[in-house]
Amino acid sequence: MAFSEFRPLNEKSLVEYIKSVPSLSSKLGSNLDELTIKEVGDGNLNFVFIVIGSSGSFVIKQALPYIRCIGESWPMTKERAYFEAIALKEEGRWCPDHVPEVYHFDRTMSLIGMRYLEPPHIILRKGLIAGVEYPLLAEHISDFISKTIFYTSLLYRTTTEHKSAVAEFCGNVELCRLTEQVVFSDPYKVSEYNHWTSPHLDLDAEAVRNDNALKAEIAELKSKFCERSQALIHGDLHTGSVMVTRESTQVIDPEFAFYGPIGFDVGAFLGNLILAYFAQDGHADAENDRKKYKEWILRTIEDTWNLFQKKFIALWDKLKDGPGEAYLPAIYNNPELQQLVQNKYFEELFHDSLGFGAAKMIRRIVGVAHVEDFESIADASKRASCERRALELAKLLLKERRKFQNIAEIVSAVRKVQ
């Protein structure tokens, strides 16, 4: 261990740290005094350093004791780094092709050393803003979600194993409480942290705060988020938590991970794709009206859900006689019953995903932390128009999600919003 107590690192002190940790220094080559180090953390919470040596590279991520984008006035536990490290390892166990390998974890320093996803990897959100198509995205992300969710659920695990894992991740309470606040509470009341494109969306934000039906639905979803420990979920699976090339998809930043409702991850990803769809008109220009790209996003939304469902059920069918204790083979012992419980399971999961996805969309428009998809639209009037359409769809999905039966109906609903 390089340091006996926590201190935030900078480019200079990080070199000292690396020299004292063999699992890191051994990856960089012999001359550790000529490392290239760049701080690239553009998120809300942490320091992120890219470290490149003569014969290797990695990323160092250090959690701070406060929310970086706000400052020391909003304290935040450094222990989130521990939960991110063990989540990365667990996700990597079940889906190593789409999770960066962890090389080192230091609990005292709240620090993780992991694989550097070298260029041309970029944050998916930036690729969506640029109008880049990723032909394998739906295939890869459905792999990640189906495997990490199935293998950490009671469909695969015993209740004893499951309760032990749930108990471990219950310690990530501060990050869960942050989600409870910014997703399920703040957008529906007056909060000092809320902001929106003003004055254009002033009435829209007020309408959210005054919508009783919306508040009744968000209360139900908050209850599920807090009480339902279905599987290990990433907890923040938006398009800023995925790095991509045309051939590679890597899921990063699971510091919000805990055992929660499966639909939260699925909905977060789909909801952020819908935000990207509505943002496209703000990025269109005379050379590219983005219409073809919007169609690609809609296909990706549909393919992601359909592939996820197909792969998840395939795992369920393959391992129905395995150790999982949700549906004991002695009881659920015929194909008709298996089909019945799977249909019921996915009907609820689909509606949960729509609700959680809608909640994530709303918070990105009238809550504390917005998305670059919209924020990078310089013309405020144009930006507000895009945001308003996304907000109207989100409110519809949240309040009427049980009326939708399949993902094709969701795509149709997206198209209808003017």
Short mmCIF file of C-alpha atoms in Angstrom, two decimals:
data_model
loop_
_atom_site.label_atom_id
_atom_site.label_comp_id
_atom_site.label_asym_id
_atom_site.label_seq_id
_atom_site.Cartn_x
_atom_site.Cartn_y
_atom_site.Cartn_z
CA MET A 1 0.00 0.00 0.00
CA ALA A 2 1.49 3.31 -1.12
CA PHE A 3 -0.08 5.64 1.43
CA SER A 4 -1.33 4.94 4.93
CA GLU A 5 -4.22 7.42 4.74
CA PHE A 6 -6.42 8.90 2.05
CA ARG A 7 -5.31 11.87 0.03
CA PRO A 8 -6.43 13.03 -3.43
CA LEU A 9 -3.80 12.30 -6.05
CA ASN A 10 -2.47 14.53 -8.80
CA GLU A 11 -0.17 13.73 -11.73
CA LYS A 12 2.97 14.04 -9.57
CA SER A 13 1.84 12.10 -6.50
CA LEU A 14 0.32 9.41 -8.71
CA VAL A 15 3.81 8.57 -10.02
CA GLU A 16 4.96 8.01 -6.42
CA TYR A 17 1.97 5.81 -5.82
CA ILE A 18 2.50 3.69 -8.94
CA LYS A 19 6.16 3.09 -8.09
CA SER A 20 5.12 1.54 -4.77
CA VAL A 21 2.52 -0.85 -6.24
CA PRO A 22 4.06 -3.77 -8.20
CA SER A 23 0.74 -4.84 -9.76
CA LEU A 24 0.65 -1.42 -11.45
CA SER A 25 4.30 -0.55 -12.05
CA SER A 26 4.99 -3.90 -13.70
CA LYS A 27 2.56 -3.07 -16.50
CA LEU A 28 4.29 0.13 -17.61
CA GLY A 29 7.88 -0.69 -18.47
CA SER A 30 11.16 0.20 -16.83
CA ASN A 31 11.27 4.01 -16.92
CA LEU A 32 8.57 5.16 -14.50
CA ASP A 33 9.91 8.74 -14.51
CA GLU A 34 8.76 9.26 -18.09
CA LEU A 35 5.12 8.27 -17.79
CA THR A 36 2.41 10.12 -19.68
CA ILE A 37 -0.39 10.96 -17.24
CA LYS A 38 -3.57 12.84 -18.08
CA GLU A 39 -6.56 13.58 -15.84
CA VAL A 40 -9.69 13.05 -17.94
CA GLY A 41 -12.50 12.79 -15.40
CA ASP A 42 -15.44 14.61 -16.96
CA GLY A 43 -18.09 12.90 -14.84
CA ASN A 44 -19.85 14.08 -11.73
CA LEU A 45 -17.93 12.28 -9.01
CA ASN A 46 -14.31 11.18 -9.45
CA PHE A 47 -10.73 11.77 -10.59
CA VAL A 48 -9.80 9.63 -13.61
CA PHE A 49 -6.18 9.40 -14.82
CA ILE A 50 -4.89 7.75 -17.99
CA VAL A 51 -1.39 6.40 -17.37
CA ILE A 52 0.80 5.35 -20.33
CA GLY A 53 4.29 3.87 -20.04
CA SER A 54 6.80 2.51 -22.52
CA SER A 55 5.25 -0.96 -22.62
CA GLY A 56 1.75 -0.68 -21.17
CA SER A 57 -1.06 1.47 -19.84
CA PHE A 58 -3.99 1.55 -17.43
CA VAL A 59 -6.57 3.87 -15.90
CA ILE A 60 -6.57 5.03 -12.29
CA LYS A 61 -9.92 6.07 -10.85
CA GLN A 62 -10.05 7.71 -7.42
CA ALA A 63 -13.23 8.47 -5.52
CA LEU A 64 -13.39 11.83 -3.72
CA PRO A 65 -15.22 12.47 -0.42
CA TYR A 66 -17.70 14.78 -2.19
CA ILE A 67 -19.55 15.13 -5.49
CA ARG A 68 -16.98 16.60 -7.83
CA CYS A 69 -19.38 18.52 -10.08
CA ILE A 70 -20.87 20.34 -7.06
CA GLY A 71 -18.00 20.52 -4.59
CA GLU A 72 -17.38 19.92 -0.92
CA SER A 73 -20.82 21.29 -0.03
CA TRP A 74 -22.27 17.89 -1.09
CA PRO A 75 -20.26 15.21 0.80
CA MET A 76 -20.18 11.68 -0.61
CA THR A 77 -18.65 8.51 0.79
CA LYS A 78 -15.34 7.33 -0.70
CA GLU A 79 -16.48 3.75 -0.04
CA ARG A 80 -18.26 3.82 -3.39
CA ALA A 81 -14.88 2.85 -4.89
CA TYR A 82 -15.02 -0.45 -2.99
CA PHE A 83 -18.44 -1.28 -4.39
CA GLU A 84 -17.36 -0.30 -7.88
CA ALA A 85 -14.33 -2.59 -7.65
CA ILE A 86 -16.26 -5.63 -6.48
CA ALA A 87 -19.04 -4.94 -8.99
CA LEU A 88 -16.51 -4.78 -11.83
CA LYS A 89 -15.03 -8.09 -10.72
CA GLU A 90 -18.44 -9.76 -10.45
CA GLU A 91 -19.61 -8.39 -13.80
CA GLY A 92 -16.30 -9.42 -15.35
CA ARG A 93 -16.79 -12.92 -14.01
CA TRP A 94 -20.00 -13.35 -15.99
CA CYS A 95 -19.33 -11.12 -19.00
CA PRO A 96 -15.55 -10.64 -19.42
CA ASP A 97 -15.85 -9.54 -23.06
CA HIS A 98 -17.65 -6.33 -22.09
CA VAL A 99 -16.11 -5.31 -18.74
CA PRO A 100 -12.60 -3.83 -18.28
CA GLU A 101 -10.29 -5.95 -16.14
CA VAL A 102 -9.40 -4.68 -12.64
CA TYR A 103 -5.66 -4.77 -11.92
CA HIS A 104 -5.55 -3.21 -8.45
CA PHE A 105 -7.79 -1.88 -5.69
CA ASP A 106 -6.74 0.19 -2.68
CA ARG A 107 -9.55 0.69 -0.18
CA THR A 108 -7.62 3.24 1.92
CA MET A 109 -7.01 5.44 -1.13
CA SER A 110 -10.43 4.68 -2.67
CA LEU A 111 -8.56 3.86 -5.85
CA ILE A 112 -9.03 1.38 -8.69
CA GLY A 113 -6.47 0.50 -11.36
CA MET A 114 -8.01 -1.06 -14.45
CA ARG A 115 -7.58 -1.67 -18.16
CA TYR A 116 -7.24 1.45 -20.29
CA LEU A 117 -9.76 1.35 -23.13
CA GLU A 118 -7.51 2.89 -25.73
CA PRO A 119 -8.66 4.90 -28.75
CA PRO A 120 -10.69 4.59 -30.85
CA HIS A 121 -12.89 3.73 -27.81
CA ILE A 122 -15.06 6.71 -26.93
CA ILE A 123 -17.95 7.30 -24.57
CA LEU A 124 -21.10 6.05 -26.31
CA ARG A 125 -22.96 9.29 -25.60
CA LYS A 126 -20.35 11.25 -27.56
CA GLY A 127 -20.68 8.84 -30.46
CA LEU A 128 -24.45 9.26 -30.45
CA ILE A 129 -24.07 13.04 -30.53
CA ALA A 130 -21.68 12.71 -33.47
CA GLY A 131 -24.11 10.46 -35.33
CA VAL A 132 -21.92 7.33 -35.38
CA GLU A 133 -23.59 3.95 -35.89
CA TYR A 134 -22.39 1.02 -33.79
CA PRO A 135 -23.57 -2.17 -35.52
CA LEU A 136 -22.80 -4.48 -32.58
CA LEU A 137 -24.11 -2.27 -29.77
CA ALA A 138 -27.45 -4.04 -29.25
CA GLU A 139 -25.80 -7.46 -29.46
CA HIS A 140 -23.12 -6.55 -26.94
CA ILE A 141 -25.18 -4.59 -24.40
CA SER A 142 -27.88 -7.28 -24.38
CA ASP A 143 -25.11 -9.80 -23.64
CA PHE A 144 -23.89 -7.73 -20.72
CA ILE A 145 -27.30 -7.10 -19.18
CA SER A 146 -28.68 -10.62 -19.66
CA LYS A 147 -25.61 -12.38 -18.22
CA THR A 148 -24.84 -10.07 -15.29
CA ILE A 149 -28.51 -9.98 -14.29
CA PHE A 150 -29.34 -13.66 -14.74
CA TYR A 151 -26.27 -15.06 -12.96
CA THR A 152 -26.72 -12.79 -9.92
CA SER A 153 -30.45 -13.48 -9.56
CA LEU A 154 -32.35 -16.24 -7.79
CA LEU A 155 -32.91 -17.86 -11.18
CA TYR A 156 -29.29 -19.04 -10.83
CA ARG A 157 -28.38 -18.65 -7.16
CA THR A 158 -29.59 -20.20 -3.94
CA THR A 159 -31.38 -17.96 -1.48
CA THR A 160 -28.42 -18.28 0.91
CA GLU A 161 -25.95 -17.06 -1.73
CA HIS A 162 -28.30 -14.32 -2.78
CA LYS A 163 -28.92 -12.96 0.72
CA SER A 164 -25.18 -12.89 1.42
CA ALA A 165 -24.54 -10.86 -1.75
CA VAL A 166 -27.46 -8.54 -1.03
CA ALA A 167 -26.08 -7.89 2.45
CA GLU A 168 -22.64 -7.03 1.05
CA PHE A 169 -24.00 -4.42 -1.35
CA CYS A 170 -26.38 -2.93 1.21
CA GLY A 171 -23.31 -1.00 2.33
CA ASN A 172 -23.56 1.12 -0.82
CA VAL A 173 -26.40 3.00 0.81
CA GLU A 174 -25.16 6.54 0.11
CA LEU A 175 -25.11 6.02 -3.66
CA CYS A 176 -28.56 4.46 -3.48
CA ARG A 177 -29.81 7.43 -1.49
CA LEU A 178 -28.34 9.77 -4.09
CA THR A 179 -30.35 7.96 -6.77
CA GLU A 180 -33.46 8.09 -4.61
CA GLN A 181 -33.03 11.85 -4.32
CA VAL A 182 -32.12 12.85 -7.87
CA VAL A 183 -34.30 10.34 -9.77
CA PHE A 184 -37.35 9.79 -7.58
CA SER A 185 -37.64 12.95 -5.47
CA ASP A 186 -36.04 16.21 -6.63
CA PRO A 187 -37.71 16.52 -10.06
CA TYR A 188 -41.14 16.37 -8.42
CA LYS A 189 -40.59 19.20 -5.91
CA VAL A 190 -38.83 22.53 -5.64
CA SER A 191 -35.15 21.76 -5.11
CA GLU A 192 -32.08 24.00 -5.12
CA TYR A 193 -30.33 21.46 -7.34
CA ASN A 194 -32.93 21.32 -10.12
CA HIS A 195 -32.39 23.29 -13.31
CA TRP A 196 -33.70 23.27 -16.86
CA THR A 197 -33.61 25.30 -20.05
CA SER A 198 -35.20 28.46 -18.71
CA PRO A 199 -37.45 30.26 -19.39
CA HIS A 200 -38.46 27.91 -22.20
CA LEU A 201 -39.26 24.94 -19.93
CA ASP A 202 -40.42 26.82 -16.83
CA LEU A 203 -44.03 25.74 -17.30
CA ASP A 204 -43.01 22.19 -18.19
CA ALA A 205 -40.99 21.83 -14.99
CA GLU A 206 -43.88 23.24 -12.98
CA ALA A 207 -46.26 20.79 -14.67
CA VAL A 208 -44.08 17.87 -13.53
CA ARG A 209 -44.17 19.17 -9.94
CA ASN A 210 -47.97 19.52 -10.07
CA ASP A 211 -48.83 16.21 -11.79
CA ASN A 212 -50.51 14.02 -9.15
CA ALA A 213 -50.77 10.97 -11.41
CA LEU A 214 -47.06 11.22 -12.20
CA LYS A 215 -46.22 11.46 -8.50
CA ALA A 216 -48.31 8.39 -7.70
CA GLU A 217 -46.40 6.35 -10.29
CA ILE A 218 -42.97 7.59 -9.24
CA ALA A 219 -43.76 6.63 -5.64
CA GLU A 220 -44.42 3.05 -6.74
CA LEU A 221 -41.17 2.92 -8.68
CA LYS A 222 -39.20 4.39 -5.78
CA SER A 223 -40.63 1.68 -3.55
CA LYS A 224 -39.45 -1.01 -5.99
CA PHE A 225 -36.03 0.60 -6.25
CA CYS A 226 -35.61 0.63 -2.47
CA GLU A 227 -37.20 -2.71 -1.63
CA ARG A 228 -36.66 -5.17 -4.48
CA SER A 229 -33.31 -6.98 -4.53
CA GLN A 230 -33.69 -9.02 -7.70
CA ALA A 231 -30.09 -9.04 -8.97
CA LEU A 232 -26.81 -7.13 -9.01
CA ILE A 233 -27.55 -4.09 -11.15
CA HIS A 234 -25.06 -1.58 -12.49
CA GLY A 235 -27.21 1.20 -11.05
CA ASP A 236 -26.20 3.92 -13.54
CA LEU A 237 -26.31 2.23 -16.95
CA HIS A 238 -26.66 5.26 -19.20
CA THR A 239 -24.84 5.99 -22.45
CA GLY A 240 -22.09 7.79 -20.53
CA SER A 241 -21.23 4.52 -18.75
CA VAL A 242 -20.44 2.63 -21.94
CA MET A 243 -17.33 2.93 -24.11
CA VAL A 244 -17.48 1.78 -27.71
CA THR A 245 -15.88 1.25 -31.05
CA ARG A 246 -17.65 -0.29 -34.02
CA GLU A 247 -16.37 -3.69 -32.83
CA SER A 248 -16.20 -3.31 -29.03
CA THR A 249 -18.58 -2.41 -26.20
CA GLN A 250 -17.28 -1.97 -22.64
CA VAL A 251 -19.43 -1.13 -19.61
CA ILE A 252 -17.69 1.07 -17.02
CA ASP A 253 -18.40 3.02 -13.82
CA PRO A 254 -20.62 0.65 -11.74
CA GLU A 255 -20.10 2.64 -8.52
CA PHE A 256 -23.88 2.79 -8.02
CA ALA A 257 -24.11 -1.02 -8.11
CA PHE A 258 -26.36 -2.83 -5.64
CA TYR A 259 -28.94 -5.60 -5.59
CA GLY A 260 -32.03 -3.95 -6.99
CA PRO A 261 -34.81 -4.21 -9.57
CA ILE A 262 -33.66 -5.56 -12.93
CA GLY A 263 -35.78 -3.06 -14.84
CA PHE A 264 -33.70 -0.18 -13.52
CA ASP A 265 -30.67 -1.11 -15.65
CA VAL A 266 -32.67 -2.07 -18.72
CA GLY A 267 -34.79 1.08 -18.49
CA ALA A 268 -31.82 3.37 -17.90
CA PHE A 269 -30.11 2.25 -21.09
CA LEU A 270 -33.24 2.35 -23.25
CA GLY A 271 -34.29 5.70 -21.77
CA ASN A 272 -30.94 7.26 -22.62
CA LEU A 273 -31.18 5.99 -26.19
CA ILE A 274 -34.58 7.68 -26.40
CA LEU A 275 -33.02 10.92 -25.14
CA ALA A 276 -30.37 10.58 -27.84
CA TYR A 277 -33.13 10.13 -30.42
CA PHE A 278 -34.91 13.33 -29.44
CA ALA A 279 -31.61 15.25 -29.34
CA GLN A 280 -30.82 14.45 -32.98
CA ASP A 281 -32.95 17.28 -34.39
CA GLY A 282 -30.79 19.70 -32.40
CA HIS A 283 -27.66 18.31 -34.05
CA ALA A 284 -29.05 18.17 -37.60
CA ASP A 285 -27.70 20.58 -40.18
CA ALA A 286 -27.94 21.30 -43.90
CA GLU A 287 -25.60 18.41 -44.72
CA ASN A 288 -27.23 15.81 -42.49
CA ASP A 289 -30.83 15.92 -41.32
CA ARG A 290 -30.11 12.93 -39.02
CA LYS A 291 -33.27 11.11 -40.17
CA LYS A 292 -31.42 7.93 -41.10
CA TYR A 293 -29.54 8.05 -37.82
CA LYS A 294 -32.76 8.44 -35.83
CA GLU A 295 -34.01 5.27 -37.51
CA TRP A 296 -30.83 3.47 -36.48
CA ILE A 297 -31.39 4.53 -32.86
CA LEU A 298 -34.96 3.20 -32.97
CA ARG A 299 -33.76 -0.12 -34.40
CA THR A 300 -31.14 -0.30 -31.65
CA ILE A 301 -33.77 0.29 -28.97
CA GLU A 302 -35.94 -2.49 -30.38
CA ASP A 303 -33.03 -4.89 -30.94
CA THR A 304 -31.59 -4.29 -27.45
CA TRP A 305 -34.81 -5.27 -25.71
CA ASN A 306 -35.59 -8.22 -28.00
CA LEU A 307 -32.06 -9.63 -27.79
CA PHE A 308 -31.97 -9.15 -24.02
CA GLN A 309 -35.24 -11.03 -23.61
CA LYS A 310 -34.16 -13.81 -25.97
CA LYS A 311 -30.78 -14.32 -24.27
CA PHE A 312 -32.16 -14.10 -20.74
CA ILE A 313 -34.83 -16.72 -21.45
CA ALA A 314 -32.26 -18.94 -23.17
CA LEU A 315 -30.15 -18.89 -19.98
CA TRP A 316 -33.26 -19.59 -17.91
CA ASP A 317 -34.23 -22.57 -20.10
CA LYS A 318 -30.69 -23.95 -20.14
CA LEU A 319 -30.27 -23.74 -16.36
CA LYS A 320 -33.85 -24.38 -15.19
CA ASP A 321 -32.68 -27.53 -13.36
CA GLY A 322 -29.67 -25.78 -11.85
CA PRO A 323 -29.07 -24.35 -8.36
CA GLY A 324 -31.42 -21.37 -8.65
CA GLU A 325 -34.22 -21.38 -6.09
CA ALA A 326 -36.70 -18.89 -7.56
CA TYR A 327 -38.58 -21.63 -9.44
CA LEU A 328 -37.80 -25.06 -7.99
CA PRO A 329 -37.74 -27.84 -10.64
CA ALA A 330 -39.91 -30.06 -8.45
CA ILE A 331 -42.74 -27.52 -8.73
CA TYR A 332 -42.18 -25.86 -12.11
CA ASN A 333 -41.82 -29.17 -13.88
CA ASN A 334 -43.60 -28.87 -17.22
CA PRO A 335 -43.19 -26.70 -20.34
CA GLU A 336 -46.60 -25.04 -20.03
CA LEU A 337 -45.88 -23.83 -16.50
CA GLN A 338 -42.37 -22.72 -17.47
CA GLN A 339 -43.84 -20.63 -20.28
CA LEU A 340 -46.48 -19.18 -17.97
CA VAL A 341 -44.01 -17.98 -15.33
CA GLN A 342 -41.62 -16.60 -17.95
CA ASN A 343 -44.41 -14.62 -19.60
CA LYS A 344 -45.49 -13.22 -16.25
CA TYR A 345 -41.90 -12.41 -15.29
CA PHE A 346 -41.22 -10.52 -18.50
CA GLU A 347 -44.50 -8.67 -18.54
CA GLU A 348 -43.65 -7.12 -15.17
CA LEU A 349 -40.01 -6.58 -16.16
CA PHE A 350 -41.04 -4.79 -19.37
CA HIS A 351 -43.35 -2.42 -17.52
CA ASP A 352 -40.75 -1.83 -14.79
CA SER A 353 -38.16 -1.01 -17.47
CA LEU A 354 -40.48 1.52 -19.11
CA GLY A 355 -41.20 3.19 -15.79
CA PHE A 356 -37.60 3.40 -14.65
CA GLY A 357 -36.46 4.53 -18.11
CA ALA A 358 -39.05 7.30 -18.08
CA ALA A 359 -37.98 8.40 -14.60
CA LYS A 360 -34.37 8.61 -15.75
CA MET A 361 -35.43 10.70 -18.76
CA ILE A 362 -37.40 13.17 -16.63
CA ARG A 363 -34.56 13.72 -14.19
CA ARG A 364 -32.16 14.47 -17.06
CA ILE A 365 -34.40 17.32 -18.25
CA VAL A 366 -35.66 19.02 -15.07
CA GLY A 367 -33.34 17.59 -12.40
CA VAL A 368 -29.76 18.16 -11.26
CA ALA A 369 -27.52 16.37 -13.80
CA HIS A 370 -28.37 16.76 -17.46
CA VAL A 371 -27.05 14.98 -20.56
CA GLU A 372 -24.59 16.24 -23.14
CA ASP A 373 -26.96 15.08 -25.89
CA PHE A 374 -29.12 18.13 -25.09
CA GLU A 375 -26.61 20.39 -23.36
CA SER A 376 -24.40 20.50 -26.46
CA ILE A 377 -27.23 22.05 -28.52
CA ALA A 378 -26.18 25.71 -28.45
CA ASP A 379 -29.52 27.22 -29.52
CA ALA A 380 -31.60 27.29 -26.31
CA SER A 381 -34.91 27.39 -28.17
CA LYS A 382 -33.98 24.40 -30.30
CA ARG A 383 -32.64 22.55 -27.25
CA ALA A 384 -35.83 23.18 -25.29
CA SER A 385 -37.94 21.90 -28.19
CA CYS A 386 -36.01 18.62 -28.20
CA GLU A 387 -36.20 18.32 -24.42
CA ARG A 388 -39.92 19.05 -24.35
CA ARG A 389 -40.68 16.20 -26.76
CA ALA A 390 -38.58 13.80 -24.70
CA LEU A 391 -40.30 14.97 -21.52
CA GLU A 392 -43.77 14.48 -22.98
CA LEU A 393 -42.94 10.91 -24.00
CA ALA A 394 -41.40 10.17 -20.60
CA LYS A 395 -44.54 11.35 -18.81
CA LEU A 396 -46.66 9.17 -21.10
CA LEU A 397 -44.51 6.09 -20.51
CA LEU A 398 -44.42 6.61 -16.77
CA LYS A 399 -48.17 7.00 -16.37
CA GLU A 400 -49.37 4.56 -19.02
CA ARG A 401 -46.59 1.97 -19.18
CA ARG A 402 -48.91 -0.95 -18.42
CA LYS A 403 -50.82 -0.31 -21.66
CA PHE A 404 -47.78 -1.19 -23.76
CA GLN A 405 -47.29 -4.85 -24.62
CA ASN A 406 -44.03 -4.92 -26.58
CA ILE A 407 -41.05 -2.82 -27.59
CA ALA A 408 -42.42 -2.20 -31.10
CA GLU A 409 -45.27 -0.24 -29.50
CA ILE A 410 -42.72 1.90 -27.67
CA VAL A 411 -40.88 2.67 -30.90
CA SER A 412 -44.22 3.61 -32.46
CA ALA A 413 -44.98 5.92 -29.52
CA VAL A 414 -41.58 7.61 -29.92
CA ARG A 415 -42.27 8.27 -33.61
CA LYS A 416 -45.63 9.89 -32.82
CA VAL A 417 -44.25 12.60 -30.55
CA GLN A 418 -44.19 15.90 -32.47
#
